[in-house]
Short mmCIF file of C-alpha atoms and ligand atoms in Angstrom, two decimals:
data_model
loop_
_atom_site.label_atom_id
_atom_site.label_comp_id
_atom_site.label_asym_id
_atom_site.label_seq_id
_atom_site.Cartn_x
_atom_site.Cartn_y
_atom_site.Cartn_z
CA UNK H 1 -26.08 -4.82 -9.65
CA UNK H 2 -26.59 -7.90 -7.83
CA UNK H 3 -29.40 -7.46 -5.07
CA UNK H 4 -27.84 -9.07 -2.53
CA UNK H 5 -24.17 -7.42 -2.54
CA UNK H 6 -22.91 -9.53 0.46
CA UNK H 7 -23.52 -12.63 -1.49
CA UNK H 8 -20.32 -14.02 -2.62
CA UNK H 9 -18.88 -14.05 -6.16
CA UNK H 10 -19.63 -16.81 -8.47
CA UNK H 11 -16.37 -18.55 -10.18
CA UNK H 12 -16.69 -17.04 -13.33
CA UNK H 13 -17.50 -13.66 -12.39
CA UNK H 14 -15.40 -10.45 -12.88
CA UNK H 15 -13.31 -8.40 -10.72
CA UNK H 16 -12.96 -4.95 -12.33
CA UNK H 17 -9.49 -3.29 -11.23
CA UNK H 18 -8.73 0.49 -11.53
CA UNK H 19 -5.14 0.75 -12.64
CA UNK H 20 -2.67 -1.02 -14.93
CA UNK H 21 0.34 -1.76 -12.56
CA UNK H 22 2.00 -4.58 -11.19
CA UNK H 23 0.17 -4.76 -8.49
CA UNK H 24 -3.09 -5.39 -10.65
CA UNK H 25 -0.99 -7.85 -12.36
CA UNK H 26 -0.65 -10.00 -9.56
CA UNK H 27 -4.16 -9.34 -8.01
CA UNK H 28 -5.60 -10.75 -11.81
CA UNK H 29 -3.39 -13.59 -11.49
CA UNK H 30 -5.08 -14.55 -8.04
CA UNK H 31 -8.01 -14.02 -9.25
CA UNK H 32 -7.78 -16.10 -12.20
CA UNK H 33 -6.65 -18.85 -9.82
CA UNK H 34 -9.49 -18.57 -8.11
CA UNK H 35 -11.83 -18.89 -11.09
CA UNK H 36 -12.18 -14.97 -11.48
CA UNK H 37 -11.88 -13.33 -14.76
CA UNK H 38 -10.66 -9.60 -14.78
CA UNK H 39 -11.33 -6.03 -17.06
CA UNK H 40 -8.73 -3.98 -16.25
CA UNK H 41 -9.09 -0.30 -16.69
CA UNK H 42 -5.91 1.84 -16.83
CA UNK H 43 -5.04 5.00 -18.30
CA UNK H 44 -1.51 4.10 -19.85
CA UNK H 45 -0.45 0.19 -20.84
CA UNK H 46 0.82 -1.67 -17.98
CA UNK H 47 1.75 -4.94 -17.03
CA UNK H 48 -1.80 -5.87 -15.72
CA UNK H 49 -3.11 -5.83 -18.88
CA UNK H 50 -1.30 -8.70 -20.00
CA UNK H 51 -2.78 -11.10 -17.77
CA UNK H 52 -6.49 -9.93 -17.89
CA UNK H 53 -9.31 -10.98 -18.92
CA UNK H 54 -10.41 -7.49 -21.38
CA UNK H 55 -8.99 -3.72 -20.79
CA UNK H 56 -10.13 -0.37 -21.50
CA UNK H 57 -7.37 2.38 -21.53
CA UNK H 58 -9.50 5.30 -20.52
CA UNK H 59 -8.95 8.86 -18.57
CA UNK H 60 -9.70 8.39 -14.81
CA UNK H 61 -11.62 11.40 -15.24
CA UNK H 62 -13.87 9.92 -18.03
CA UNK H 63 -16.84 9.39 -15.83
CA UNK H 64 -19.16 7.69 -18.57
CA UNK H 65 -16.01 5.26 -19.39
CA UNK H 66 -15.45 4.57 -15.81
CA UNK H 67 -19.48 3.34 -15.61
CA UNK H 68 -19.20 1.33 -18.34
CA UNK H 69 -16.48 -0.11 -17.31
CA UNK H 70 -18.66 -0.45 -13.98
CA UNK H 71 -21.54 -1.96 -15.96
CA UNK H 72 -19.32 -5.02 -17.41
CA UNK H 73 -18.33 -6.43 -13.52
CA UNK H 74 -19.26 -7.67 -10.56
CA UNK H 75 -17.18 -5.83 -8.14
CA UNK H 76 -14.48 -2.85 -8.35
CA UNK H 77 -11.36 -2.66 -6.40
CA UNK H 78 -8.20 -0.76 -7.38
CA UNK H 79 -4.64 -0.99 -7.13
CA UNK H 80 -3.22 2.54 -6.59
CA UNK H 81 -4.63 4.95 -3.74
CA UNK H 82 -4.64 7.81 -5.83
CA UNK H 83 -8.09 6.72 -8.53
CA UNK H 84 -10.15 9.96 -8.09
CA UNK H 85 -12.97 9.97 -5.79
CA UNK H 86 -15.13 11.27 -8.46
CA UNK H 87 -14.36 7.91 -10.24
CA UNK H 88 -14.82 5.83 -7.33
CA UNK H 89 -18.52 7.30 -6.63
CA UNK H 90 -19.33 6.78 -10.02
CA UNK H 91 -18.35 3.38 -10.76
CA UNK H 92 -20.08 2.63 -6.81
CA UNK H 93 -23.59 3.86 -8.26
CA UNK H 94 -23.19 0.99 -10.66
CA UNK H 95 -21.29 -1.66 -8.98
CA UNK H 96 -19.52 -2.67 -5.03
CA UNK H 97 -16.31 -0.65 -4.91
CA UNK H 98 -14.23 -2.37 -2.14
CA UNK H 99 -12.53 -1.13 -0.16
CA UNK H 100 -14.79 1.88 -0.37
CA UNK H 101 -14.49 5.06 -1.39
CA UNK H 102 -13.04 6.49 1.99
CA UNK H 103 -10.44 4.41 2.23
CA UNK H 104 -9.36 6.45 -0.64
CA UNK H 105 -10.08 10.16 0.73
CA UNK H 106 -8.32 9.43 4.03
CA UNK H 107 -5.06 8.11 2.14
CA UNK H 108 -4.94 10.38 -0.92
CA UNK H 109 -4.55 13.68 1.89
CA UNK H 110 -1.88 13.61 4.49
CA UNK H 111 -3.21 15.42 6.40
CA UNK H 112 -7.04 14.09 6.36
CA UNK H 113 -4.86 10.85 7.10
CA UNK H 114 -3.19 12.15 10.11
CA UNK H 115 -6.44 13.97 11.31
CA UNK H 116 -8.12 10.65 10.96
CA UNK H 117 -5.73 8.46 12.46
CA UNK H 118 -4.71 10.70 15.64
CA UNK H 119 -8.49 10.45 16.68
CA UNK H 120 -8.45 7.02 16.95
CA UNK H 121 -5.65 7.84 19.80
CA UNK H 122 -3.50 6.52 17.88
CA UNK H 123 0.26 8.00 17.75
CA UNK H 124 1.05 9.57 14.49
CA UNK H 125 4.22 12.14 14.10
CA UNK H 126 3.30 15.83 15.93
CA UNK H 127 1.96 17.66 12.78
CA UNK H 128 0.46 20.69 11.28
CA UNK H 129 -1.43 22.00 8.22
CA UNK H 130 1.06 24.28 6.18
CA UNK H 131 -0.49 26.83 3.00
CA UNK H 132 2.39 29.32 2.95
CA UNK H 133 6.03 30.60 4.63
CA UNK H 134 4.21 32.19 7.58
CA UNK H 135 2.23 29.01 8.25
CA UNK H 136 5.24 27.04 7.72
CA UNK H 137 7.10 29.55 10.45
CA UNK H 138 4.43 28.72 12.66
CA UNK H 139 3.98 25.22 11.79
CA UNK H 140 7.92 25.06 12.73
CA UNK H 141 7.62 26.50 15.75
CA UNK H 142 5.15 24.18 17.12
CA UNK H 143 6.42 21.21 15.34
CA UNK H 144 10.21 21.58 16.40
CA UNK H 145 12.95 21.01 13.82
CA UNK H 146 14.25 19.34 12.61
CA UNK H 147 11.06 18.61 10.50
CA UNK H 148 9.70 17.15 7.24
CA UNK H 149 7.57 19.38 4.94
CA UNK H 150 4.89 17.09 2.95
CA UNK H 151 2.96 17.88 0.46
CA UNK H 152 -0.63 16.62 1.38
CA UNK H 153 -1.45 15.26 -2.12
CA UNK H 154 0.27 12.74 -4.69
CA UNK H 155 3.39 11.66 -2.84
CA UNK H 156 5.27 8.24 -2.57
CA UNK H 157 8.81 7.03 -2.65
CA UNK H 158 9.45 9.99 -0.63
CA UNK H 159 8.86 12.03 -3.48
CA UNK H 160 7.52 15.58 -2.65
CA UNK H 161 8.88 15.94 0.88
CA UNK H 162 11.75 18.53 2.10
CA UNK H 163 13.97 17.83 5.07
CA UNK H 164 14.55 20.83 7.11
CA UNK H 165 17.51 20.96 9.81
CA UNK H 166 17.18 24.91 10.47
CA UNK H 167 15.02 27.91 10.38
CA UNK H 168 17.01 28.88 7.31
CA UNK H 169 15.81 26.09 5.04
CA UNK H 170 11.89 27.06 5.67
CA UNK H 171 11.71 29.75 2.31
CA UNK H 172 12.98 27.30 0.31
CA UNK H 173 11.31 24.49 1.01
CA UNK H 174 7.93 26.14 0.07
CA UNK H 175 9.42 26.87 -3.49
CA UNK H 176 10.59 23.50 -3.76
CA UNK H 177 7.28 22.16 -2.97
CA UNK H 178 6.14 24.81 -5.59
CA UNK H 179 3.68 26.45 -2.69
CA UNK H 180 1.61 22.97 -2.61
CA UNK H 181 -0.68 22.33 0.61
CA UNK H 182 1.53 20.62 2.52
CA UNK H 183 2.20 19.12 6.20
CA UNK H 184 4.84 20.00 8.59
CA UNK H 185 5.79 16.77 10.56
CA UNK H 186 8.68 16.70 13.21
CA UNK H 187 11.24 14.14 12.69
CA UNK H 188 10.49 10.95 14.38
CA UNK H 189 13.75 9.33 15.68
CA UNK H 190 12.84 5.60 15.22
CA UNK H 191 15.17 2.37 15.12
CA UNK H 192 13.43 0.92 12.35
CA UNK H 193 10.42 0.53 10.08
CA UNK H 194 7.93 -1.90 10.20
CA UNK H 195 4.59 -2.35 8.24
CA UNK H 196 1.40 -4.40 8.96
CA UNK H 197 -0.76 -5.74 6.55
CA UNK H 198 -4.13 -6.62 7.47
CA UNK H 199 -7.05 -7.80 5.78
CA UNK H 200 -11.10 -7.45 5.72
CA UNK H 201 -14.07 -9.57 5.07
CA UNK H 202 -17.36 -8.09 4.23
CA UNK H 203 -18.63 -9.77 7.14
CA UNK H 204 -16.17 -8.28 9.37
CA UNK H 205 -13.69 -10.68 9.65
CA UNK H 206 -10.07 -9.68 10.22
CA UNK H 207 -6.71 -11.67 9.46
CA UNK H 208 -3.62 -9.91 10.08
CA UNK H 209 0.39 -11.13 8.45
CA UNK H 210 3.30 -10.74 10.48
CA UNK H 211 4.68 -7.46 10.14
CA UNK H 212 7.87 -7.39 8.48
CA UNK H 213 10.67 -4.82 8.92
CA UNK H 214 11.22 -2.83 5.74
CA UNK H 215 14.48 -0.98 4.61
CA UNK H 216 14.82 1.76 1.52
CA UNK H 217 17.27 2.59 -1.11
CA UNK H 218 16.88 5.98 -3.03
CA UNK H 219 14.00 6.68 -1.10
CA UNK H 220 12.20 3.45 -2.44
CA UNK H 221 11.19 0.43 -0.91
CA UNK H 222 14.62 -2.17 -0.91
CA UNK H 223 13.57 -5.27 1.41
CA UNK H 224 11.16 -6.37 3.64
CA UNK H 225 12.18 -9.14 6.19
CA UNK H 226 10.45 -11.56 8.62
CA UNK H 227 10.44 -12.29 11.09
CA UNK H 228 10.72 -8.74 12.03
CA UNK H 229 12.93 -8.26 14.82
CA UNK H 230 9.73 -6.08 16.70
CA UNK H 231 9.52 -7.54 20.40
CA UNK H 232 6.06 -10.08 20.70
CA UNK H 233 4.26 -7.08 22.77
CA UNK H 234 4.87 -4.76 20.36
CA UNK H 235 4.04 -6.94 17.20
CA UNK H 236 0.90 -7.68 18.73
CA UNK H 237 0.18 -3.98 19.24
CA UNK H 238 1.14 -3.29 15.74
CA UNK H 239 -1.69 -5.22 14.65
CA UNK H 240 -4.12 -4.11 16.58
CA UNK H 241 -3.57 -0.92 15.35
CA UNK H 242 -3.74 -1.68 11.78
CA UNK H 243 -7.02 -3.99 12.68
CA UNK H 244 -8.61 -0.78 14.57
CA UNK H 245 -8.22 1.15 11.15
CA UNK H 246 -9.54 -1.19 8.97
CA UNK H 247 -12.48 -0.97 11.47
CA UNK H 248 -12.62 2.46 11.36
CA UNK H 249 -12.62 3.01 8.05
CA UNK H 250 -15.14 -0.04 7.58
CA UNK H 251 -12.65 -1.33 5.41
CA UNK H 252 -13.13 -4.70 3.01
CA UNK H 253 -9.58 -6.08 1.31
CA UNK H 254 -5.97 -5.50 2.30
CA UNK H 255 -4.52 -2.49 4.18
CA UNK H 256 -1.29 -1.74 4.45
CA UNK H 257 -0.32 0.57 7.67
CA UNK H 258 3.55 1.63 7.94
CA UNK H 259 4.73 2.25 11.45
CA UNK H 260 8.11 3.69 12.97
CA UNK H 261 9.12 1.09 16.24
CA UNK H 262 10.64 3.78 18.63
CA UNK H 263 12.15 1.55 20.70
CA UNK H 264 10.96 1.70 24.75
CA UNK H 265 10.76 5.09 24.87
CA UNK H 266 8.66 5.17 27.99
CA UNK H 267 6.03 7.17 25.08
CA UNK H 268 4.61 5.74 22.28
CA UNK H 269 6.91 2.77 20.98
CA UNK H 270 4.95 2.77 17.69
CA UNK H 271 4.10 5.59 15.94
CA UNK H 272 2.33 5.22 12.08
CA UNK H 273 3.82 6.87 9.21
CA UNK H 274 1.08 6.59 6.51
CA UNK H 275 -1.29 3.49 5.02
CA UNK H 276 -2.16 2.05 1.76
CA UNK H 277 -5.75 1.05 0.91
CA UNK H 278 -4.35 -1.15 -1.08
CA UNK H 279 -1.90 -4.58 -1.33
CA UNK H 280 1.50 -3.21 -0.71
CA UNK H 281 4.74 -3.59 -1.90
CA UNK H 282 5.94 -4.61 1.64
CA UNK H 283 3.53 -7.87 1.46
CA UNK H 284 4.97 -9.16 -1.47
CA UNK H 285 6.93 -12.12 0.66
CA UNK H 286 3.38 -13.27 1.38
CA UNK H 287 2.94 -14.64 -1.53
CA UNK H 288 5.88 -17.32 -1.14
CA UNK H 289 5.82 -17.35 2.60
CA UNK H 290 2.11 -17.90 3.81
CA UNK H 291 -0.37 -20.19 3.36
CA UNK H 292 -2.40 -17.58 1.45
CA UNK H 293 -0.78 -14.20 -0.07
CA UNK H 294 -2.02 -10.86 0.04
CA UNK H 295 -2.88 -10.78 -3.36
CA UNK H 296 -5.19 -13.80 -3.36
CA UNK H 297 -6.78 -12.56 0.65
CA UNK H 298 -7.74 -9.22 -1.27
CA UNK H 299 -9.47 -11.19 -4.03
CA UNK H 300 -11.04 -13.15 -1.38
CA UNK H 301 -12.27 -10.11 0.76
CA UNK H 302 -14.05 -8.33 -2.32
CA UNK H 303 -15.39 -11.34 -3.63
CA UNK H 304 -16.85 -12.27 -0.16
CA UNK H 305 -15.19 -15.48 0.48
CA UNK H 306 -13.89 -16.72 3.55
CA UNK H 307 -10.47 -15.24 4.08
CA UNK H 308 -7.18 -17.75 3.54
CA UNK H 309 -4.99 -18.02 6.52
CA UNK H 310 -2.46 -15.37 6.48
CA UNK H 311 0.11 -17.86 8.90
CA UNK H 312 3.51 -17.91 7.18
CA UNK H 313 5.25 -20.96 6.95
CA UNK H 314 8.08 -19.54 6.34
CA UNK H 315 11.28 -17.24 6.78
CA UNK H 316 11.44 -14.78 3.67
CA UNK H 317 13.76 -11.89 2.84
CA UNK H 318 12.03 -9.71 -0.27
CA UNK H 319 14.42 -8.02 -2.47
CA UNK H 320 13.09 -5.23 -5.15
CA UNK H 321 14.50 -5.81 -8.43
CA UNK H 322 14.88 -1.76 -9.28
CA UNK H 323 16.06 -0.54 -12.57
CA UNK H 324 19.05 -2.21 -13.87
CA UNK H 325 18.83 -5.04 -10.57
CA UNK H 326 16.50 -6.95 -12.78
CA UNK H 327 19.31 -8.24 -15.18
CA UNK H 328 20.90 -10.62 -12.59
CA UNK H 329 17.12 -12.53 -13.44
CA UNK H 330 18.92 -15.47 -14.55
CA UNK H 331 21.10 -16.01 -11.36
CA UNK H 332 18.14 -15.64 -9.15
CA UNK H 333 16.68 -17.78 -11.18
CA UNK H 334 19.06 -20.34 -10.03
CA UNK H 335 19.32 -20.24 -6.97
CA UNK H 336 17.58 -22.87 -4.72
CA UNK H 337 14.87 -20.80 -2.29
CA UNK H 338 14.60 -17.97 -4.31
CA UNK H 339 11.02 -17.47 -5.56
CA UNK H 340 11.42 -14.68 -8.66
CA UNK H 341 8.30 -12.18 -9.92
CA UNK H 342 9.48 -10.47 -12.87
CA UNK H 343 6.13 -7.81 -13.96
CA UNK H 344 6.70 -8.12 -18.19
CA UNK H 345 7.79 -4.26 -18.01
CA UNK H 346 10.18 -4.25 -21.31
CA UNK H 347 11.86 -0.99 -20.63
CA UNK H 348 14.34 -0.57 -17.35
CA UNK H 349 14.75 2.39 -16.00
CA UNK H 350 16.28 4.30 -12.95
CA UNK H 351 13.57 3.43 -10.26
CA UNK H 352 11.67 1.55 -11.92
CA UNK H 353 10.67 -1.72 -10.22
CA UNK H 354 10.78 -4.42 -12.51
CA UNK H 355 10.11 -7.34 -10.45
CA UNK H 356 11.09 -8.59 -6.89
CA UNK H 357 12.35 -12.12 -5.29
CA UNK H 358 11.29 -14.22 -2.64
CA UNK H 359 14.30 -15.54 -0.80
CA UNK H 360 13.02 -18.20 1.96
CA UNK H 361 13.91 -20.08 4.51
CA UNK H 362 13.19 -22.71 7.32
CA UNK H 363 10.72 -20.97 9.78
CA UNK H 364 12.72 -19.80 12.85
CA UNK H 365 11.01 -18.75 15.92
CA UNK H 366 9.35 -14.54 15.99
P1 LIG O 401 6.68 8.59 3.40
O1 LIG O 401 6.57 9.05 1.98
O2 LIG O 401 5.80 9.34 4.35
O3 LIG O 401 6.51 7.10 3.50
O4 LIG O 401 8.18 8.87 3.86
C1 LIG O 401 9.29 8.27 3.20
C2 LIG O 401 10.37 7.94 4.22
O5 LIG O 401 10.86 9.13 4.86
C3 LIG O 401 9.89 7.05 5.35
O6 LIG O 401 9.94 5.69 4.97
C4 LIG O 401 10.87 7.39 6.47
O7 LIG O 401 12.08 6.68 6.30
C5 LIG O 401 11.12 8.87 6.24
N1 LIG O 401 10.19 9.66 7.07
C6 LIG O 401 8.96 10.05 6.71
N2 LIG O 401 8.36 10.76 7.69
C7 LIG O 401 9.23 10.81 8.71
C8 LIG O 401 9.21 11.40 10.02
N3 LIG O 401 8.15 12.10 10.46
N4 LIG O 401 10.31 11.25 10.80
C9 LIG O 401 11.37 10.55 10.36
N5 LIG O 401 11.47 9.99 9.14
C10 LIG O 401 10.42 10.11 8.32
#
């Protein structure tokens, strides 16, 4: 490993990436802007690997292929918050893994995650630890219904969470979750969602993108717009949120940090839902709209540049192109101020995001 680790990358060098996704995709195609070569390492084909550099399709629990893989670059970063921490610690003995390992342990457990971020003081949903029925009864009880059950591990798109209106519903919950740990979190009634997206340099500098407001279809991401319609005070307190957690977790790279606006409640106005240690599919407008995109500022952050200005020049509406969305391609294609990513995936499915457009427009005040 290079002695000096703050030092920054060399043009030329390479940025190792844990996982095969679109997201690595477009982090390899920063980084090849930026001079940077990438190995991706992936444990299925994905769309990353068509832009990098070299591959290895390995297990993430192959510890021997995951230091190799170590051994041939310069830094490590990853693109999906669930790379075992055994993986991360091994690939760290060899080489800088940023953002660090427990950026990964506090995101991959809900409830570490909720632990973490409630003792920073700040407002996350009233929750509790559920194991079984009788600590979901309790959990319940203290929580208030109606409620969300959780499991703590390897959820997204809303997948692995049960809505519960009534006592009733608490048995079979549990067997829908198939008994997993879980939390119990009461139902936050919020106006909208918004997410903020900040990002670290190793020496500590912070940038931070407008937040935009994000809706879902089928439980998965649909659009994220900015401006956001979040009132100034509140935007700015948004981000100083998501730039105390970054701090907190000593965090180099791009952070996502989701957030329910409560509206003046006379409480907390802004409560968070959950964060990424990652880019995030709710920054994708940056990439069209700002001066520098996510993609490129996380390059920069592990690589130890200066970070690009995250000031966006622009209006943008993102639109996920899920499943079958992706064959109107050619009309987007068309049409003037629409900026289309399509991710190479060559089978549509149900859910399956296969790309996502840009639409922008003159900057308006917000
Ligand atoms: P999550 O997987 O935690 O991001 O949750 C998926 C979606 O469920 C969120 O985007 C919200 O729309 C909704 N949701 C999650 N947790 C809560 C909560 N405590 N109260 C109200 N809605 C929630």
């Amino acid at each position: 490993m290079n002695a000096d680790v703050t030092a920054p990358l060399q043009p030329g060098s390479t940025i190792g990436i844990l996982g095969g996704g679109q997201l690595g995709r477009m982090l390899a195609m920063s980084a090849a802007q930026l001079g940077f070569r990438c190995h991706v390492y992936s444990d299925v084909p994905g769309p990353a690997l068509d832009v990098a550099h070299s591959s290895t399709i390995g297990a993430f629990d192959d510890l021997a292929r995951i230091a190799d893989f170590a051994r041939s670059v310069d830094v490590v970063t990853y693109e999906f918050e669930n790379v075992p921490l055994r993986a991360a610690a091994a690939a760290q003995e060899i080489a800088p893994v940023r953002p660090g390992p427990k950026a990964l342990d506090v995101a991959q457990d809900r409830l570490t995650e909720k632990t973490f971020i409630s003792k920073l003081g700040i407002p996350v949903a009233p929750f509790a630890a559920v194991g079984n029925l009788s600590e979901l009864q309790a959990a319940a009880e203290r929580v208030g219904l109606p409620a969300i059950l959780k499991t703590r591990r390897l959820g997204y798109d809303g997948k692995g969470q049960v809505r519960l209106e009534s006592a009733d519903a608490l048995a079979g919950a549990i067997d829908e979750i198939r008994g997993a740990p879980a939390v119990l979190e009461g139902f936050v009634a919020f106006q909208y969602e918004v997410s903020v997206l900040v990002v670290r340099a190793v020496d500590g500098a912070i940038r931070v993108y407008d937040p935009p407001i994000n809706t879902h279809r089928n439980g998965i991401l649909d659009t994220s717009v900015v401006p956001s319609p979040l009132p100034a005070a509140h935007r700015k307190h948004a981000e100083e949120i998501a730039s105390r957690i970054a701090l907190a977790l000593d965090y180099v790279g791009v952070l996502a940090v989701e957030m329910f606006f409560l509206g003046e409640t006379g409480g907390a106005s802004l409560v968070v839902n959950e964060i990424a240690p990652r880019v995030h599919n709710s920054g994708h407008w940056t990439m069209d709209a700002c001066t520098c995109g996510q993609f490129e500022n996380h390059i920069r952050a592990i690589a130890g540049w200066p970070l690009g200005s995250t000031e966006r020049h622009s209006d943008a509406t993102m639109q996920n192109l899920i499943g079958d969305d992706v064959a109107g391609w050619r009309e987007i294609a068309g049409e003037p101020g629409a900026r289309l990513h399509l991710y190479g995936k060559t089978e549509v499915r149900p859910g399956r995001k296969m790309g996502h457009v840009n639409r922008l427009r003159p900057k308006t005040a917000g």
